[in-house]
Amino acid sequence: MKTKKILLRDDEMPTRWYNVMPDIPNGLLPALDPETKEPMGPEKLGAIFPMALLEQEMSQERFIDIPEDVQDVLKIWRPSPLVRAYNLEKVLGTKSRIYFKNEGVSPVGSHKANSAVPQAYFNAKEGIKRLATETGAGQWGSALSFAAQKFGLECMVYMVRISFDQKPYRKSMMHTFGASIAASPSVKTHIGRHIREQYPDTAGSLGIAISEAIEDAAGRDDTNYALGSVLNHVVLHQSIIGLEAIKQMEIANDYPDVIVGCCGGGSNFAGLAAPYLPEYLNGKNIRFVGVEPASCPSLTMGKLAYDFGDVAQTTPLLHMHTLGHDFIPPGIHAGGLRYHGMAPIVSAMVRENIINPVKVHQLECFEAGVLFARTEGIIPAPETCHAIRGTIIEATREIDKPQTILFNFSGHGLIDMASYDKYFSGDLHNYDYPKEAVEASMANLPKI
Amino acid sequence: MKTKKILLRDDEMPTRWYNVMPDIPNGLLPALDPETKEPMGPEKLGAIFPMALLEQEMSQERFIDIPEDVQDVLKIWRPSPLVRAYNLEKVLGTKSRIYFKNEGVSPVGSHKANSAVPQAYFNAKEGIKRLATETGAGQWGSALSFAAQKFGLECMVYMVRISFDQKPYRKSMMHTFGASIAASPSVKTHIGRHIREQYPDTAGSLGIAISEAIEDAAGRDDTNYALGSVLNHVVLHQSIIGLEAIKQMEIANDYPDVIVGCCGGGSNFAGLAAPYLPEYLNGKNIRFVGVEPASCPSLTMGKLAYDFGDVAQTTPLLHMHTLGHDFIPPGIHAGGLRYHGMAPIVSAMVRENIINPVKVHQLECFEAGVLFARTEGIIPAPETCHAIRGTIIEATREIDKPQTILFNFSGHGLIDMASYDKYFSGDLHNYDYPKEAVEASMANLPKI
């Protein structure tokens, strides 16, 4: 009988995270102070981040222990299953073997909880009482709400207005976990009020919401800020996905030729891919495919440059693929992939030609998502549909040369079904972010 | 390190269902033909059910093989985890050990898929092309939509109007799996049109929707009917829950003193409880607790009698606890528990004093559900909140006499978050179905 799922026991869950930074050829460029343009030490950032996370952000240690209290919470759902997509393979008529790591089994339905839990833990341990954050599609806000209450922290979520209005169930979820939510731009911050005055009808953006959360955290001693992607420590926490996958692929007696993930801020893809880097550098032939939306193509059309993470230009300057910090993403529905920048770790791996970025359109992604739901039974989040589309492209590329493909099923779509309604009703359209618009939005990159 | 989850491998999934019928002391009374009042053979029912399911419905075999094709689909999510609720135990301050079987991991978020898959399979095998069914809260309709497309069947779901209007995500889910949906009462059936004429503003009921689905199935040769609870073959399919739990509790080196489940039609509770019956009859001291809503108290206030399963009086007469087939449930939000009747298997086990029924109010159930979400991380379906409330009552009954409590986490609440919104907003109230109303609604029980 065929084995559908490879499971690990609780006691087989990794007890250390893998830090890819020391293994990236030619390394990462440091984050810069937005005022002095000098490499940023932990002192200033200590106002909004706990020291433990700042140490992880800059660490050159290959392995970092996962605290036992963090492990205990992760074990609510981890290790996550590795699943063989037999039914999808069959309907595609491919001889390739398709596996996916199901991160949709977390309490909030996505991989985001992997980093929310340690972030809440390290903040609580350093005496912080309250976290402020932003959320786009609502995945990260839910995850941090869940994690914060596990460690007795309050949680304040600035939720991009268009999601606030369109995703009532995400709000309900955050409320159930005890969080407070404000539609961003809000009246709670200077930057929020300023933008509301300038653009009373704005739908908001992740860049604005980040600015609000940072302002909130910077203004209160009891409050820190938490970010759900992009940063090195987030990628570190997500490495648990790949570390588990390595064990599970061994049990399956197989090895990935291709590793696929969707790329918004980059953390879910890097979480699966990065732990395979040492073997890749040792000569294993692995093709890493990062899939991004054509409407927000930071890897395929952006520049690798220093840029701000937010609209208000308050974050450190990160060396990353960017469309410019005042890039305004069009209203497509794969909310979590609508960020102007990309994790510096992913950007560096693209720079070194380790990761192959591809862009796809949303209609083909939803088509792939529906096919996946009807074959494998699980309805994917719109973001995850991008990874599935990328997987299908790989699996049908050379139908007679079978590959072992491993992709990250970053989250389920049960709380975002309105996107599927729009897809079925024909209200969704493809959108290529135009080259001229990219040029314009990148004109404001800071001069370094 | 504490073990949080007990998992079974794919190849440890049970390959046979357990049929409790031959083990119930004094047995079950047969279903009766609604016209002749004589025990009903398979001939008439063959118009809307496949023979394989009718054989299961009446079988006296203790074990029935699960077809390999059914096993393959079940393995998309099964075996389901057995989880120790350490965090809930801690916050309750109880020395009792609380375990739950997490049926929320299915693609549709509940135990309903356990029976939908074999029902679709046996229908497809006997040449049926289309299934008609009803759904209240939407759990069963989603499950059958999923299962039907796995075996190439069309699926027509009559969805109680109030749910159709209030649960858009459930509809989206069924659409994603390729099903057709009509708000019930609909214009597609005689009974639907009749009721719409009589009561133009009706919110619908499960009894009406069942009548419509049966009429649909009876009127077309290519179409059969499928029911998500109550019937013996549904309880049979759900036995996989308890069979897995028995193995997992052994691995946990523990044994349940108390087994708890919520009771609507009875199948999720019986699925967990029934496989423990042989050991109970052999002298094991197990307390079986069936938890029902005070607003729809068929076990605690209904009569054990022959009654119809639907409003139109088209179903066979089942010997069950009933509030009367024209009982109109109040608009509480634990939709799946709003049925006037109860599985004959559960009813017989209550008659034999094996199952202890208790009734609870919805506010205490949502309170329990929020506590569970904040401790164990998973947001329960409103129905499942009843089981959690029952578990908390048991765990805190005699705080110094620790018990091992096992409850069925029948489904998650992510697609029904609107109920939580109503709870948080204070719009929900408790409701005791009045004794006089029960008397009145039972006045129309058929004379046998």
PDB file of C-alpha atoms in Angstrom, chain A residues 163-266:
ATOM      1  CA  SER A 163      -8.251  43.191   4.413  1.00  0.00           C
ATOM      2  CA  PHE A 164      -9.983  44.559   7.505  1.00  0.00           C
ATOM      3  CA  ASP A 165     -13.066  45.170   5.362  1.00  0.00           C
ATOM      4  CA  GLN A 166     -12.870  42.009   3.262  1.00  0.00           C
ATOM      5  CA  LYS A 167     -11.762  39.377   5.767  1.00  0.00           C
ATOM      6  CA  PRO A 168     -14.115  39.410   8.740  1.00  0.00           C
ATOM      7  CA  TYR A 169     -13.163  35.864   9.789  1.00  0.00           C
ATOM      8  CA  ARG A 170      -9.531  36.852  10.222  1.00  0.00           C
ATOM      9  CA  LYS A 171     -10.654  39.556  12.637  1.00  0.00           C
ATOM     10  CA  SER A 172     -12.857  37.069  14.492  1.00  0.00           C
ATOM     11  CA  MET A 173      -9.903  34.746  14.813  1.00  0.00           C
ATOM     12  CA  MET A 174      -7.662  37.448  16.272  1.00  0.00           C
ATOM     13  CA  HIS A 175     -10.425  38.473  18.677  1.00  0.00           C
ATOM     14  CA  THR A 176     -10.836  34.872  19.787  1.00  0.00           C
ATOM     15  CA  PHE A 177      -7.153  34.835  20.670  1.00  0.00           C
ATOM     16  CA  GLY A 178      -7.664  38.074  22.601  1.00  0.00           C
ATOM     17  CA  ALA A 179      -5.915  40.591  20.299  1.00  0.00           C
ATOM     18  CA  SER A 180      -6.905  44.197  19.538  1.00  0.00           C
ATOM     19  CA  ILE A 181      -7.206  45.240  15.893  1.00  0.00           C
ATOM     20  CA  ALA A 182      -7.166  48.596  14.129  1.00  0.00           C
ATOM     21  CA  ALA A 183      -7.811  49.180  10.432  1.00  0.00           C
ATOM     22  CA  SER A 184      -4.676  50.767   8.954  1.00  0.00           C
ATOM     23  CA  PRO A 185      -4.182  53.632   8.358  1.00  0.00           C
ATOM     24  CA  SER A 186      -5.696  54.284  11.791  1.00  0.00           C
ATOM     25  CA  VAL A 187      -6.158  57.307  14.007  1.00  0.00           C
ATOM     26  CA  LYS A 188      -3.941  55.723  16.646  1.00  0.00           C
ATOM     27  CA  THR A 189      -0.622  56.901  15.160  1.00  0.00           C
ATOM     28  CA  HIS A 190       0.834  60.079  13.681  1.00  0.00           C
ATOM     29  CA  ILE A 191       1.673  58.386  10.404  1.00  0.00           C
ATOM     30  CA  GLY A 192      -1.805  56.881  10.242  1.00  0.00           C
ATOM     31  CA  ARG A 193      -3.538  60.196  10.811  1.00  0.00           C
ATOM     32  CA  HIS A 194      -1.244  61.883   8.319  1.00  0.00           C
ATOM     33  CA  ILE A 195      -2.024  59.399   5.576  1.00  0.00           C
ATOM     34  CA  ARG A 196      -5.758  59.500   6.318  1.00  0.00           C
ATOM     35  CA  GLU A 197      -5.673  63.257   5.856  1.00  0.00           C
ATOM     36  CA  GLN A 198      -3.778  62.991   2.583  1.00  0.00           C
ATOM     37  CA  TYR A 199      -5.693  59.996   1.195  1.00  0.00           C
ATOM     38  CA  PRO A 200      -9.050  59.691   2.977  1.00  0.00           C
ATOM     39  CA  ASP A 201     -10.129  56.768   0.761  1.00  0.00           C
ATOM     40  CA  THR A 202      -6.933  54.735   0.880  1.00  0.00           C
ATOM     41  CA  ALA A 203      -7.203  50.949   1.099  1.00  0.00           C
ATOM     42  CA  GLY A 204      -3.958  50.921   3.078  1.00  0.00           C
ATOM     43  CA  SER A 205      -0.817  48.921   2.420  1.00  0.00           C
ATOM     44  CA  LEU A 206       1.573  46.690   4.301  1.00  0.00           C
ATOM     45  CA  GLY A 207       4.216  49.452   4.226  1.00  0.00           C
ATOM     46  CA  ILE A 208       1.851  51.867   5.966  1.00  0.00           C
ATOM     47  CA  ALA A 209       0.758  49.299   8.534  1.00  0.00           C
ATOM     48  CA  ILE A 210       4.395  48.516   9.353  1.00  0.00           C
ATOM     49  CA  SER A 211       5.051  52.208   9.949  1.00  0.00           C
ATOM     50  CA  GLU A 212       2.104  52.401  12.333  1.00  0.00           C
ATOM     51  CA  ALA A 213       3.150  49.315  14.304  1.00  0.00           C
ATOM     52  CA  ILE A 214       6.707  50.582  14.638  1.00  0.00           C
ATOM     53  CA  GLU A 215       5.507  54.011  15.807  1.00  0.00           C
ATOM     54  CA  ASP A 216       3.254  52.301  18.369  1.00  0.00           C
ATOM     55  CA  ALA A 217       6.125  50.134  19.656  1.00  0.00           C
ATOM     56  CA  ALA A 218       8.667  52.943  19.708  1.00  0.00           C
ATOM     57  CA  GLY A 219       6.323  55.109  21.766  1.00  0.00           C
ATOM     58  CA  ARG A 220       5.764  52.688  24.642  1.00  0.00           C
ATOM     59  CA  ASP A 221       8.309  51.088  26.962  1.00  0.00           C
ATOM     60  CA  ASP A 222       6.140  48.023  27.542  1.00  0.00           C
ATOM     61  CA  THR A 223       5.686  47.372  23.818  1.00  0.00           C
ATOM     62  CA  ASN A 224       7.881  45.815  21.160  1.00  0.00           C
ATOM     63  CA  TYR A 225       7.400  45.363  17.454  1.00  0.00           C
ATOM     64  CA  ALA A 226       7.183  42.002  15.644  1.00  0.00           C
ATOM     65  CA  LEU A 227       7.580  41.344  11.926  1.00  0.00           C
ATOM     66  CA  GLY A 228       6.284  38.209  10.238  1.00  0.00           C
ATOM     67  CA  SER A 229       8.689  37.878   7.326  1.00  0.00           C
ATOM     68  CA  VAL A 230      11.753  39.388   5.619  1.00  0.00           C
ATOM     69  CA  LEU A 231      14.095  39.537   8.628  1.00  0.00           C
ATOM     70  CA  ASN A 232      16.858  37.004   9.217  1.00  0.00           C
ATOM     71  CA  HIS A 233      15.478  35.804  12.543  1.00  0.00           C
ATOM     72  CA  VAL A 234      12.137  35.041  10.902  1.00  0.00           C
ATOM     73  CA  VAL A 235      13.870  32.943   8.253  1.00  0.00           C
ATOM     74  CA  LEU A 236      15.789  31.246  11.070  1.00  0.00           C
ATOM     75  CA  HIS A 237      12.557  30.237  12.837  1.00  0.00           C
ATOM     76  CA  GLN A 238      11.058  28.967   9.577  1.00  0.00           C
ATOM     77  CA  SER A 239      14.058  26.680   9.037  1.00  0.00           C
ATOM     78  CA  ILE A 240      12.215  24.102  11.121  1.00  0.00           C
ATOM     79  CA  ILE A 241      10.158  23.381   7.984  1.00  0.00           C
ATOM     80  CA  GLY A 242      13.170  22.330   5.948  1.00  0.00           C
ATOM     81  CA  LEU A 243      14.869  20.518   8.824  1.00  0.00           C
ATOM     82  CA  GLU A 244      11.788  18.348   9.257  1.00  0.00           C
ATOM     83  CA  ALA A 245      11.478  17.875   5.492  1.00  0.00           C
ATOM     84  CA  ILE A 246      15.050  16.564   5.268  1.00  0.00           C
ATOM     85  CA  LYS A 247      14.253  13.854   7.842  1.00  0.00           C
ATOM     86  CA  GLN A 248      10.943  13.042   6.180  1.00  0.00           C
ATOM     87  CA  MET A 249      12.356  12.824   2.647  1.00  0.00           C
ATOM     88  CA  GLU A 250      14.930  10.383   4.029  1.00  0.00           C
ATOM     89  CA  ILE A 251      12.136   8.239   5.449  1.00  0.00           C
ATOM     90  CA  ALA A 252      10.397   8.443   2.061  1.00  0.00           C
ATOM     91  CA  ASN A 253      13.682   7.221   0.591  1.00  0.00           C
ATOM     92  CA  ASP A 254      13.681  10.045  -1.924  1.00  0.00           C
ATOM     93  CA  TYR A 255      15.530  13.331  -2.488  1.00  0.00           C
ATOM     94  CA  PRO A 256      14.253  16.599  -3.995  1.00  0.00           C
ATOM     95  CA  ASP A 257      15.529  17.610  -7.428  1.00  0.00           C
ATOM     96  CA  VAL A 258      13.350  20.718  -7.260  1.00  0.00           C
ATOM     97  CA  ILE A 259      12.232  22.766  -4.247  1.00  0.00           C
ATOM     98  CA  VAL A 260       9.385  25.227  -4.802  1.00  0.00           C
ATOM     99  CA  GLY A 261       7.787  27.930  -2.682  1.00  0.00           C
ATOM    100  CA  CYS A 262       5.797  31.128  -3.056  1.00  0.00           C
ATOM    101  CA  CYS A 263       7.648  34.354  -2.297  1.00  0.00           C
ATOM    102  CA  GLY A 264       6.049  37.345  -0.592  1.00  0.00           C
ATOM    103  CA  GLY A 265       8.517  38.398   2.072  1.00  0.00           C
ATOM    104  CA  GLY A 266      10.358  35.143   1.459  1.00  0.00           C
TER     105      GLY A 266
END
